[in-house]
Short mmCIF file of C-alpha atoms in Angstrom, two decimals:
data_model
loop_
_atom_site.label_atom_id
_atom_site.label_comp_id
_atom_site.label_asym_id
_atom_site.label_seq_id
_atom_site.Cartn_x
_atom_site.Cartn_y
_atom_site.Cartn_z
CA UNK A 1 -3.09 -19.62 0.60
CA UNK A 2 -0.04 -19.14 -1.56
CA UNK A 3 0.36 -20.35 -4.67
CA UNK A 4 2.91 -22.95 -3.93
CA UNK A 5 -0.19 -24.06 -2.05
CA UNK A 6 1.43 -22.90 1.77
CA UNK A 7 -0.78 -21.11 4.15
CA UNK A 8 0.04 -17.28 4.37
CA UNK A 9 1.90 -16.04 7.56
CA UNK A 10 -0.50 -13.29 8.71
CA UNK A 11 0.76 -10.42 10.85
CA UNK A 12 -1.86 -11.28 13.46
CA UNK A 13 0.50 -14.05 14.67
CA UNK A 14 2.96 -12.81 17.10
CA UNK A 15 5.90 -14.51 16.23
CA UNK A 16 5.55 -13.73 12.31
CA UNK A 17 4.87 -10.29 13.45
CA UNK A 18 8.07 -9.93 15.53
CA UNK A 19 9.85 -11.84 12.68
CA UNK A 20 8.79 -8.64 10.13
CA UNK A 21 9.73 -6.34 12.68
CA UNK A 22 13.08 -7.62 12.95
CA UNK A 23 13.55 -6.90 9.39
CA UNK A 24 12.75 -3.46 9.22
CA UNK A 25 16.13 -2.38 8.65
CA UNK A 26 17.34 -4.76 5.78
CA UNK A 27 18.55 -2.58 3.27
CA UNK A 28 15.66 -2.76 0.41
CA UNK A 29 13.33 -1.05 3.03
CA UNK A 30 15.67 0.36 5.20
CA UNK A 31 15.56 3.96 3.90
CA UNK A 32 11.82 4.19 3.39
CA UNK A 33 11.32 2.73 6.38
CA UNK A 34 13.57 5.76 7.81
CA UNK A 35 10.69 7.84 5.93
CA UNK A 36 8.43 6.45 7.99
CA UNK A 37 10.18 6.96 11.02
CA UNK A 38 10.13 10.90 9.93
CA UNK A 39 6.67 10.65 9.33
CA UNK A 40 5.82 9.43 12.70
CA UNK A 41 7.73 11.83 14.48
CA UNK A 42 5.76 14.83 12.76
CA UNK A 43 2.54 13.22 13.06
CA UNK A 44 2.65 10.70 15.87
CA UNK A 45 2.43 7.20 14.50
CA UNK A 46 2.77 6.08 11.00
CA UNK A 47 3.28 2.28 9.85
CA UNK A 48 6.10 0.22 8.66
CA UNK A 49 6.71 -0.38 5.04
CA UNK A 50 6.48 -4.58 4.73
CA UNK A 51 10.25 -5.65 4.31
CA UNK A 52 8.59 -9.12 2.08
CA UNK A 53 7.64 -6.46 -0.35
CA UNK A 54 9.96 -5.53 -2.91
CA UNK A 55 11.07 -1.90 -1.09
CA UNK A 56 13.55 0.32 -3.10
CA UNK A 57 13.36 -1.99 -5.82
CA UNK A 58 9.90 -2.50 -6.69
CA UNK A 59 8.56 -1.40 -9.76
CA UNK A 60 4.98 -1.23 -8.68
CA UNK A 61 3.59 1.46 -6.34
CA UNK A 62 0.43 0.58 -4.87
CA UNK A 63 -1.72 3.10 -3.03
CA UNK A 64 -3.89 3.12 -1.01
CA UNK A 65 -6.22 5.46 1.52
CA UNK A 66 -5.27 5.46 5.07
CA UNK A 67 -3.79 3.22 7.81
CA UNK A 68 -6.10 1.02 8.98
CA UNK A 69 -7.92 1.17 13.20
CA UNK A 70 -5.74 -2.22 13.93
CA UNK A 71 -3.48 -1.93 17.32
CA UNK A 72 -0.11 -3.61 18.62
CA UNK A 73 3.35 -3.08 18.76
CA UNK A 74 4.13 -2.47 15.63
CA UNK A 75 2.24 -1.61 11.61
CA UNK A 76 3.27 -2.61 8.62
CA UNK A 77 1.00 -1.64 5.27
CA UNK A 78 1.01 -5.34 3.92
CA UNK A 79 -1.24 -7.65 2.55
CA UNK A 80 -0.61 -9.79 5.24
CA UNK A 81 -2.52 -7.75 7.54
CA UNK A 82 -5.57 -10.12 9.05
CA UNK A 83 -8.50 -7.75 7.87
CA UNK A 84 -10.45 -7.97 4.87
CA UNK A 85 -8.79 -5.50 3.21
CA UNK A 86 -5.97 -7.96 3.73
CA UNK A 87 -7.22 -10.47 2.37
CA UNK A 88 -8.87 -9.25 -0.71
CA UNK A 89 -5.41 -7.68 -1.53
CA UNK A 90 -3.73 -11.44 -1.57
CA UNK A 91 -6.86 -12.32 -3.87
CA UNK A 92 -6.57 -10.09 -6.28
CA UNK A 93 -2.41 -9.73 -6.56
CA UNK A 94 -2.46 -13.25 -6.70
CA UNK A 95 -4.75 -13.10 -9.61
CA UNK A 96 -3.35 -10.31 -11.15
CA UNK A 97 -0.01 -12.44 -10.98
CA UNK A 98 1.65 -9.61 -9.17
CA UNK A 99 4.97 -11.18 -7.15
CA UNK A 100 5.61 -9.34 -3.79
CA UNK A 101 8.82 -8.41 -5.20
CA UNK A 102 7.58 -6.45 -8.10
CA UNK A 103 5.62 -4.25 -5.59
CA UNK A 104 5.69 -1.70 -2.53
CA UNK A 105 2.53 -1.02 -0.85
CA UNK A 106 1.54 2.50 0.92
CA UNK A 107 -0.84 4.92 1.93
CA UNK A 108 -2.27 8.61 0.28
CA UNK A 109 -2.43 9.47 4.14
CA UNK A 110 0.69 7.97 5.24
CA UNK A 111 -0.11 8.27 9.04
CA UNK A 112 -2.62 6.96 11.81
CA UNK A 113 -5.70 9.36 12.00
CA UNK A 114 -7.83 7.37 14.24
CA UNK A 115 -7.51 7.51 18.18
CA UNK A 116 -6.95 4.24 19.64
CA UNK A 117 -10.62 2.13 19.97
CA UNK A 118 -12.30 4.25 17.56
CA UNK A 119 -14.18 3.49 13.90
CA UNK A 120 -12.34 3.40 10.84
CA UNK A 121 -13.40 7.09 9.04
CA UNK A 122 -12.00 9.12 6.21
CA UNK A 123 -9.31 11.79 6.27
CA UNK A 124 -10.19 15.42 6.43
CA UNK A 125 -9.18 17.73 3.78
CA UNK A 126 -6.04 19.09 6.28
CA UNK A 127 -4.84 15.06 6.64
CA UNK A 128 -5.49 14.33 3.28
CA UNK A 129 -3.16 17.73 1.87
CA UNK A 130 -0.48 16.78 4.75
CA UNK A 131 -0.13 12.85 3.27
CA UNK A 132 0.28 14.50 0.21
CA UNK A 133 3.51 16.38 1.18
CA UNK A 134 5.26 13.13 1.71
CA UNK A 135 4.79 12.17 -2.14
CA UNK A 136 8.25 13.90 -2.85
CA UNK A 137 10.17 12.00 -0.64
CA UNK A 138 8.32 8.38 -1.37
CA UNK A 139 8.86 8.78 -5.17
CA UNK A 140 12.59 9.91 -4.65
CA UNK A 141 13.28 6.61 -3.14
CA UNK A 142 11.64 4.55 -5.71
CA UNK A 143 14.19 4.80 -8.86
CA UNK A 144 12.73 1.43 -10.28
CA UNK A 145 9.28 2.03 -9.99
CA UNK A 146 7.21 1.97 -14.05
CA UNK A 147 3.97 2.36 -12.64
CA UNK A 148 1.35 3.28 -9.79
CA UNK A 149 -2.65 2.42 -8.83
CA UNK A 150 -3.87 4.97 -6.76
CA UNK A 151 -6.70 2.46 -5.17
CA UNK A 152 -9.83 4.65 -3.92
CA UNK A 153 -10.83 8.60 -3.65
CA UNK A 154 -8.39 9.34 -1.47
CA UNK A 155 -5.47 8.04 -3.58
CA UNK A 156 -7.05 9.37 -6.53
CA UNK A 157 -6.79 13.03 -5.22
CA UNK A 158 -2.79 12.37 -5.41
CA UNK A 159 -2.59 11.70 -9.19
CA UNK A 160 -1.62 15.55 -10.31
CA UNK A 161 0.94 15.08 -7.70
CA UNK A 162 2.51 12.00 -8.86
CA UNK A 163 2.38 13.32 -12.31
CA UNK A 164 4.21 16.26 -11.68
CA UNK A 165 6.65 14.69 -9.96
CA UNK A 166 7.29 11.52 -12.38
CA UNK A 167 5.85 12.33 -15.46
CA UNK A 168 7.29 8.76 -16.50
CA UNK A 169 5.33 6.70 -14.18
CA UNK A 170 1.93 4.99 -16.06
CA UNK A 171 -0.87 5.62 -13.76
CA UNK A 172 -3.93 3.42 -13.07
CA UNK A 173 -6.54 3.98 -10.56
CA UNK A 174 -9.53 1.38 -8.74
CA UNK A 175 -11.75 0.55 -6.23
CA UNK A 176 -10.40 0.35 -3.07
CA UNK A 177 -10.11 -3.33 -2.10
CA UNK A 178 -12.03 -2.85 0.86
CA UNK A 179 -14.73 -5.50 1.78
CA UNK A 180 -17.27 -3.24 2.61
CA UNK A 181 -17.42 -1.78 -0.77
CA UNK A 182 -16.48 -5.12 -3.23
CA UNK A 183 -19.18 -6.44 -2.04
CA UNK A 184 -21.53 -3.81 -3.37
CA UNK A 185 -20.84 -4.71 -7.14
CA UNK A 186 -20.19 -8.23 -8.30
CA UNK A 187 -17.99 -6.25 -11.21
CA UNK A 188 -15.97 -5.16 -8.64
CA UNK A 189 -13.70 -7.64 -7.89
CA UNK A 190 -12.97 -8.52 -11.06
CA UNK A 191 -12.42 -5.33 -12.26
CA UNK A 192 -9.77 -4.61 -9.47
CA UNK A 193 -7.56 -7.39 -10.96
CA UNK A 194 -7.86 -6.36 -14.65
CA UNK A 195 -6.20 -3.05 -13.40
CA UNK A 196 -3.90 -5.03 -11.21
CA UNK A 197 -2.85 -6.89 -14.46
CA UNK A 198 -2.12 -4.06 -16.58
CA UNK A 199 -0.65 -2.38 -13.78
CA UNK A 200 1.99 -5.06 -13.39
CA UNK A 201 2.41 -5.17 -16.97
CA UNK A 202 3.10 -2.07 -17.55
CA UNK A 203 5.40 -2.64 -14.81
CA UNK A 204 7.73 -5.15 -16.57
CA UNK A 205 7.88 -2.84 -19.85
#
């Protein structure tokens, strides 16, 4: 649920799915989403950028490991993807009281690795060095963004990166909101949104 107390519009419904898809080109997401068109033709398949986020304009990079093993016409790295992950993101940015538009969502490995039917598993050393390539280009395209999480190993292992290239940005890093591992650690969760919160406000500084 939202917080105006509406039900969320999850990407597993086909028409709210062809609605997003529709919108890939509005002009907020329309040139990262050409990024991930160029990612997709050197790799294969790579997913949308969510146009409800805040694209070009957000001041809030999230990121996180890898696309996830879902199929269909089309991927988008949202929160309103129907998988736990999904829906521990709308959790916690909810309670972090982090607005969509304040944020753009993506991945360390910005490209599918698994084969179609197989288990979700971790990037190799090669795939995680290749995602790291496209930092450049992501961060050029962000001139708003204050501040990143790097959410989970993977991420992590871009922070020198990001660094380098925007020595303004404040950096955070957590867990990665995965329901296989919050549930290992009741402190988890709740440590996720405390670095959600400061994340966001050191966003609006």
């Amino acid at each position: 649920m939202t917080k105006s107390g509406r039900k969320t519009a999850l990407l597993d419904d086909p028409a709210v799915l062809a609605e997003r898809i529709r919108a890939v080109d509005a002009p907020h997401v329309a040139k990262l989403n050409a990024l991930a068109g160029r990612i997709a033709a050197e790799h294969g398949a790579a997913p949308f950028f969510d146009p409800l986020s805040g694209g070009q304009d957000a001041r809030l990079l999230l990121l996180l490991e890898t696309p996830g093993t879902q199929a269909g016409p089309a991927r988008f790295v949202s929160q309103d993807n129907a998988t736990g992950t999904g829906r521990n993101l709308r959790r916690f940015l909810s309670e972090a009281d982090i607005g969509r538009d304040d944020l753009v969502i993506w991945n360390a490995v910005p490209f599918v690795i698994h084969a179609e039917g197989a288990k979700n598993r971790a990037p190799t050393k090669l795939e995680a060095a290749a995602g790291r390539r496209w930092l450049a280009p992501l961060l050029a395209l962000l001139p708003a963004l204050r501040a990143v999480v790097l959410s989970g190993r993977f991420a992590r292992g871009c922070r020198g990166e990001i660094e380098t290239l925007r020595p303004d940005l404040a950096i955070f890093e957590m867990p990665h909101p995965s329901p296989v591992f919050v549930v290992t650690d009741p402190a988890i969760a709740p440590g996720i949104v405390e670095v959600l919160r400061r994340a966001g406000e050191a966003s609006r500084r």
